[in-house]
Amino acid sequence: MLNWSIVKENFDKENFMLNETLFHLANGYLGVRDSFEEDFRGKLKTVRGIYINGFYETEDIQYGEKLYGYAEYSQSILNITDVQTILLNIDGEEFSILQGKIKKFKNELNLKEGYVKREILWKSNSGKELKIDIKRIVSFTREELFIIQYNITPLNFSGEIEITSLIDGNVSNITASDDPRIGTANAKHLDVVKCEVKENIGIIENKTKHSNMSVITSCIHEVNKKNQLNIEKEHDKINFKFSLEVKENEKVEFVKYSVFTDSLRYENNYTENLKILNEVIKNGKEFYIEAQKVYLNEFWKTSDIIIDGDEKLQEGLRYNLYQLLQSVGKDMYTNIAAKGISGEGYEGHYFWDTDIYILPFFMFTNSFLAKNLLMYRYNTLEKARNRAKMMGHKKGALYPWRTINGDECSAFFPAGTAQYHINTDIAYSFIQYYLITEDKEFMQNYGAEVLFETARVMFDIGHFNREGKFVINDVTGPDEYTCIVNNNYYTNIMAKYLFENTKLAWEILKENKEQFKKLKNKIEINEEEIKEFERAKENMYLPFDEKLHIHPQDDSFLNKKVWDFKNTPKENYPLLLHYHPLTLYRYQVCKQADTILAHFLREEETTLDIIKNDFEYYEKITTHDSSLSTCIFSIMASRLRLKEKAYDYFINNARLDLDDLHHNTKNGIHTAAMGGSWMGVVFGFVGMRIKNNNLHFNPLLPDNINKIKFKINFKHRELEIILNKEKLDIKLISGDKIDVYIDNNKTTIE
Amino acid sequence: MLNWSIVKENFDKENFMLNETLFHLANGYLGVRDSFEEDFRGKLKTVRGIYINGFYETEDIQYGEKLYGYAEYSQSILNITDVQTILLNIDGEEFSILQGKIKKFKNELNLKEGYVKREILWKSNSGKELKIDIKRIVSFTREELFIIQYNITPLNFSGEIEITSLIDGNVSNITASDDPRIGTANAKHLDVVKCEVKENIGIIENKTKHSNMSVITSCIHEVNKKNQLNIEKEHDKINFKFSLEVKENEKVEFVKYSVFTDSLRYENNYTENLKILNEVIKNGKEFYIEAQKVYLNEFWKTSDIIIDGDEKLQEGLRYNLYQLLQSVGKDMYTNIAAKGISGEGYEGHYFWDTDIYILPFFMFTNSFLAKNLLMYRYNTLEKARNRAKMMGHKKGALYPWRTINGDECSAFFPAGTAQYHINTDIAYSFIQYYLITEDKEFMQNYGAEVLFETARVMFDIGHFNREGKFVINDVTGPDEYTCIVNNNYYTNIMAKYLFENTKLAWEILKENKEQFKKLKNKIEINEEEIKEFERAKENMYLPFDEKLHIHPQDDSFLNKKVWDFKNTPKENYPLLLHYHPLTLYRYQVCKQADTILAHFLREEETTLDIIKNDFEYYEKITTHDSSLSTCIFSIMASRLRLKEKAYDYFINNARLDLDDLHHNTKNGIHTAAMGGSWMGVVFGFVGMRIKNNNLHFNPLLPDNINKIKFKINFKHRELEIILNKEKLDIKLISGDKIDVYIDNNKTTIE
């Protein structure tokens, strides 16, 4: 089944880094780029990387001019001990895909079984032929575990071979001082503090220089043939050399188990590591291969979207959903990084991408994982409170624009901290979670506090102007091509929604008297303050232009010249890499959906006519230089019944990484766009929305799709939704009957 | 005469750095802080510094997130080889003002003779008494020369003393990572590449690591008594030890000559240095002491302001004018740094301070020095053209916000490069220079080109909006507490003036056909473009609020809340050190005069009633956290006949450094405020303006001043202006008769 596998049958030497990303394996904790077992460093462009989500180094951020309240230190996800290297020597000739003759090559990512496989038929320069099958698993059920199964079959000879397996603690991050989307700090972050061999187990401990974290990497090997093992230990690496006799057409099975434990999760990560490794050896590789299948079977059962009639789209979509599962942090320390655990782009940071682009998928298909993501935000609330104080707010919380551990580490505040909408985005996801799950307890224990504290800061940055309208000045909206503006439509709309829902949270909180009292005391909030929020909501100023009948992105947006797109050469995109920010600020030009995103999230705030005007207006001036853009334009094109446009934007987004449309997938996948592709189907083609607490559908099936089928959870029901050329069909799989609205017609699903 | 000397008779150990600044000596090229001859390092807070104007090190600016077009490298004025140390050992006891008993202490800066003197009566712990007189000169007539004359008279003993004089190449800059007004780069910039002794001359060569500059420092000594010299040379320092017999009441005269030459000015600075040193020895110290008097006599003849009746003010004012002379670069490589050559604050950078605050003084009193400052701007025009290209402008020039060599080195563009008004400020000074001197040739050869090129960029950042008005978006005005705004009143007014005067320049240029043709070809400018500037001028949008009848600082200024001054503790000023920029941006709060400055420079643009409204409005919300503020408020208070206010603001400004009112004079003097104090008298109290090509006066003498007297040059005339309680008297000292206007009444001065 092609659609369950991503397959490449030619080895593209020039774009190896892209392949490393596309075929990387991860499980929310551990991420391994597909850098192959041969060591290509110095031979082709490679980022040979293994990462742990939430495991980072800090460094003082250097500023040419440092002002009060600037983020103090960076946080960078770390490339940890390399275990990918396995070298194969056949009588003096070393196997490498870069030499000899490749008679067959196949790289496969299997989405159903959760492995990456590489199959090669290779003929050495001296004429020796081998079949090499390599299979890798990063286990979903034992998150510290990475297995390489390296099978060798000599096809036309017998003799001696040598397999050298390496554990290498001498690792670095990459740097790219010209691209602000990649870290610019120093590259060598980890010291090797332990390097030892115990009962043929190789163990290396890496320690950070500043953040006081360590990671233990252990490796052990299995070979299905008699062999002679020779171990060479240096101060920061260990070589395991296996010599063995092979016979023509007899398969050698070589297995390398690697276990990674960090000091963030385990107080004694050395002991825990070896305990896990022992358990792994006892269970054996088949156990994990089987468990992987079971785990993924469960995942696809609830989360798959079937697209009938468009294979490329089906492939892109499944790939994306699989990557979201690979990327999502499953413990309290982690969230979803902008690049997942697939590379070093954006330094492994968490942005609003999670809250606005990715959480909908998990909230509707797997509330357990969604809850964990929200808990990460709750757990960093105290840091957000401290940040708010630093930013001059007497109370409330301000979430960081980009972070790993909850502290702000945006080094350019006009496109970072100034994006106060992060507060509203996070609050929005807590509200949505409540609407989808009806989980009052979660709202009482966590959500309400987040809503109140974020609302306080949004209230504090605004004020009632001379006309009595509530205005919010000097913020940056989602579109980073215009920074520090007044009354960004998106920010104001989202703040309004947040203010509105503090009342909902307040009422729900009241139902639990004890918790109500506790929280009131803890953050000193009272009914008066909720009323103030209400007043701000009632009087929220929303920019509107009477002439053009559109919502300007902010107060002064329409006073600017439109960017000269005609005379902008194609190679000057993305614009941020070719123009000074001030140049961009001075024009009507958008990096991404901003007002259009506001319309998607809060359609209730305006009319469909105006949305149409806005869509037409902003479409002309949006470059989609951000990967967060086309999915929103696709959804809103669907909403406006622009069938072809909706499809075009969608396919652009759904295959963004697979087809490397932004030319930077080599630095990692684009998780927000992946979440956006789920939204493009569910909120776009199927037109699903929550309105007045009910599910609404307003479907528009693109012409070259025959059928869309997926499941969602909503208010304790599991529903299956099938859209085909004729109609939208909704089936109740479990739970009580429920009323939904299809094209505004009420229907009872039972 | 107290008013010609600044005297301190008590040694303030706690504020030594302040003293080092206040009593520093400079001559536009070389600056020496008054760090004393004893070495206090490690004993009290000191910045032991010697600097050369325009001599700097570069380093890559580090950005946490670097975007396109960011300034690439820093430029930092360098603390060069230390020659200040002279140690005096009397039979095992070392003289230091920090020990023994001080029976008399006097530190004096003589403004008429241009020296700093220190007189001490000192009793050692064992009871030996000495009179020590130390006189220092940084020569105005031989700019590479610094002389220390160290006189010792034993008062109650005879015996052996040892004088150790040091040349120390091991020098560093200071750093202060918490204060954006001081450099944050690494401190150790200079390597010692030569350290030698030749015929008792000590020579050290220091080289920068990146900017490829070097400085040669040579020292030689004279002693009026037989002595034994012992020279100890290390790799980076040289000790000259003089042993001699002294007799009770016989004065020992010890003289140390130091000569500094840099590779910026001299191709072979080693040879040149020794040539100069030889010349110095031949001439002897008295020659330079005498020349210094003559030089200063000439200066005061044209530049003094006599204030009768207010000694503190007279002292402050003379001190300021003297410092301006000390600070002003007198060759093509240099300008006037924000801190002169007195310290490391603002890294020795040149800002708009020169063009708007300091040039008026020189233009009206010493056009030769003024011309040199303008030529510095002309000489860096090519760099400004390159910068404009980098900033996305197809033609024109954009001057750097802060620089030494003409390249932008502002590391925070919202309060740096975004201040496009720098272009209009520089153009303004070229226009004023023409109006004052009628120097058509200078306009034809230099001014016109600067005007056209700066106007082009101002034209490019604006556009005609939907109503046909010319608007300028996304710039920062002088007030840095509100960054990246639209239609900053100051910027628009100044751009308008620039556009207007391109026409004047065009007409003057036409008078020289050859130069007209040359420049037309060089920068491809034509009449059409001048007409476009004219159109922008005619349609310039100037924000005005109909309700309050004031000019808002920018489009959205009045939509912000007024800062809560009542609840801002005194210690939270200056605000920039206690609040995040975004917090400041969000309120109506001004660091300095912005709209008020626009009114001062371009009163013609509005009515006096509105200016009064503005004054009252902005006065309430201006913190004067910038040292460029009170002088402007003083001038405009005079203009509005607010006599007391004018005086209060003025005295605040005139003694800003002498009384350390901003608590940071330790890092250097405030040259802009000093220029502002000249303006406060001439443009403020005396109310002088150029209007329609004529001089106008609108005097208002403060109550506690009896008389103000000063000279100016205007259109080839030298005028003496005397304002007393009764009247304003203007005398023609040289040149043809001229019409001036006193309180709008035409008077012929002949």
Short mmCIF file of C-alpha atoms in Angstrom, two decimals, chain A residues 61-70 177 180 184 387 391 393 402 410-414 417-418 420 460-463 466-467 471 473-474 484 486 545 547-548 556 558-561 576-583 585-587, chain B residues 61-70 177 180 184 387 391 393 402 410-414 417-418 420 460-463 466-467 471 473-474 484 486 545 547-548 556 558-561 576-583 585-587:
data_model
loop_
_atom_site.label_atom_id
_atom_site.label_comp_id
_atom_site.label_asym_id
_atom_site.label_seq_id
_atom_site.Cartn_x
_atom_site.Cartn_y
_atom_site.Cartn_z
CA ILE A 61 22.24 36.09 24.63
CA GLN A 62 24.64 38.67 23.25
CA TYR A 63 23.15 42.03 22.39
CA GLY A 64 24.99 44.89 20.72
CA GLU A 65 22.73 47.17 22.74
CA LYS A 66 20.92 45.53 25.59
CA LEU A 67 17.85 47.15 27.05
CA TYR A 68 15.86 46.48 30.18
CA GLY A 69 13.85 43.28 30.23
CA TYR A 70 15.53 41.63 27.29
CA SER A 177 24.65 33.08 11.17
CA PRO A 180 17.59 33.95 11.78
CA THR A 184 23.55 31.37 15.92
CA ARG A 387 7.97 37.47 32.77
CA MET A 391 7.56 43.48 31.37
CA HIS A 393 2.72 44.32 34.49
CA ARG A 402 9.57 31.13 22.00
CA SER A 410 13.25 35.61 21.84
CA ALA A 411 16.23 37.86 21.14
CA PHE A 412 14.39 40.31 18.88
CA PHE A 413 11.42 41.58 20.83
CA PRO A 414 9.59 43.41 18.00
CA THR A 417 7.86 39.36 23.00
CA ALA A 418 5.76 42.03 21.25
CA TYR A 420 1.36 39.42 23.02
CA ASP A 460 -3.10 45.87 31.13
CA ILE A 461 -1.64 46.52 27.68
CA GLY A 462 -4.87 48.08 26.51
CA HIS A 463 -6.87 51.04 27.72
CA ARG A 466 -10.91 59.08 24.38
CA GLU A 467 -13.94 57.58 22.65
CA VAL A 471 -7.53 49.81 22.28
CA ASN A 473 -1.19 49.55 21.25
CA ASP A 474 2.34 48.52 20.41
CA ILE A 484 4.82 46.99 16.80
CA ASN A 486 -1.69 49.56 17.20
CA ASP A 545 -12.14 50.78 6.81
CA LYS A 547 -14.04 52.94 2.08
CA LEU A 548 -12.65 49.53 1.24
CA SER A 556 -2.09 52.27 10.07
CA LEU A 558 -3.79 51.03 4.89
CA ASN A 559 -1.71 54.20 5.14
CA LYS A 560 1.20 52.31 3.68
CA LYS A 561 2.20 51.70 0.10
CA LEU A 576 12.89 38.51 5.30
CA LEU A 577 16.14 37.11 3.98
CA HIS A 578 16.53 39.92 1.44
CA TYR A 579 15.14 43.11 2.98
CA HIS A 580 15.73 44.99 6.19
CA PRO A 581 12.76 44.74 8.57
CA LEU A 582 12.15 48.49 8.29
CA THR A 583 11.76 48.14 4.54
CA TYR A 585 7.36 47.37 7.80
CA ARG A 586 6.91 50.31 5.47
CA TYR A 587 4.75 48.44 2.98
CA ILE B 61 28.09 42.58 16.46
CA GLN B 62 26.47 39.54 18.05
CA TYR B 63 22.74 39.20 17.58
CA GLY B 64 20.54 36.56 19.17
CA GLU B 65 18.45 36.80 16.02
CA LYS B 66 20.08 38.54 13.12
CA LEU B 67 17.96 39.91 10.31
CA TYR B 68 18.83 41.23 6.88
CA GLY B 69 20.65 44.56 6.77
CA TYR B 70 21.64 44.65 10.41
CA SER B 177 26.63 44.99 30.17
CA PRO B 180 23.11 50.27 26.84
CA THR B 184 29.29 45.77 25.83
CA ARG B 387 23.87 51.92 3.53
CA MET B 391 18.21 49.42 3.37
CA HIS B 393 16.61 52.31 -1.42
CA ARG B 402 25.81 56.18 15.23
CA SER B 410 23.64 50.85 15.78
CA ALA B 411 22.79 47.36 17.04
CA PHE B 412 19.15 48.08 17.86
CA PHE B 413 17.55 49.45 14.75
CA PRO B 414 14.22 50.61 16.22
CA THR B 417 18.66 53.09 11.95
CA ALA B 418 14.92 53.81 12.20
CA TYR B 420 15.84 58.42 9.52
CA ASP B 460 11.63 57.01 -0.84
CA ILE B 461 10.45 56.20 2.67
CA GLY B 462 7.34 58.32 2.21
CA HIS B 463 4.50 58.17 -0.27
CA ARG B 466 -5.10 57.99 -0.46
CA GLU B 467 -5.82 61.64 0.30
CA VAL B 471 3.20 60.50 4.67
CA ASN B 473 5.74 55.63 8.01
CA ASP B 474 7.78 53.42 10.29
CA ILE B 484 8.77 52.94 14.80
CA ASN B 486 4.03 56.89 11.48
CA ASP B 545 -5.26 67.09 16.78
CA LYS B 547 -9.63 68.54 19.89
CA LEU B 548 -6.52 69.36 21.88
CA SER B 556 -1.00 57.33 17.22
CA LEU B 558 -2.62 60.47 21.55
CA ASN B 559 -4.24 57.06 21.40
CA LYS B 560 -1.98 55.94 24.21
CA LYS B 561 -2.39 56.20 27.94
CA LEU B 576 14.99 53.16 29.99
CA LEU B 577 17.04 51.47 32.69
CA HIS B 578 13.95 50.24 34.53
CA TYR B 579 11.30 49.39 31.94
CA HIS B 580 11.19 47.23 28.85
CA PRO B 581 11.01 49.32 25.65
CA LEU B 582 7.55 47.92 24.89
CA THR B 583 6.27 49.21 28.20
CA TYR B 585 6.24 52.56 23.80
CA ARG B 586 2.76 51.89 25.11
CA TYR B 587 2.45 55.17 26.97
#
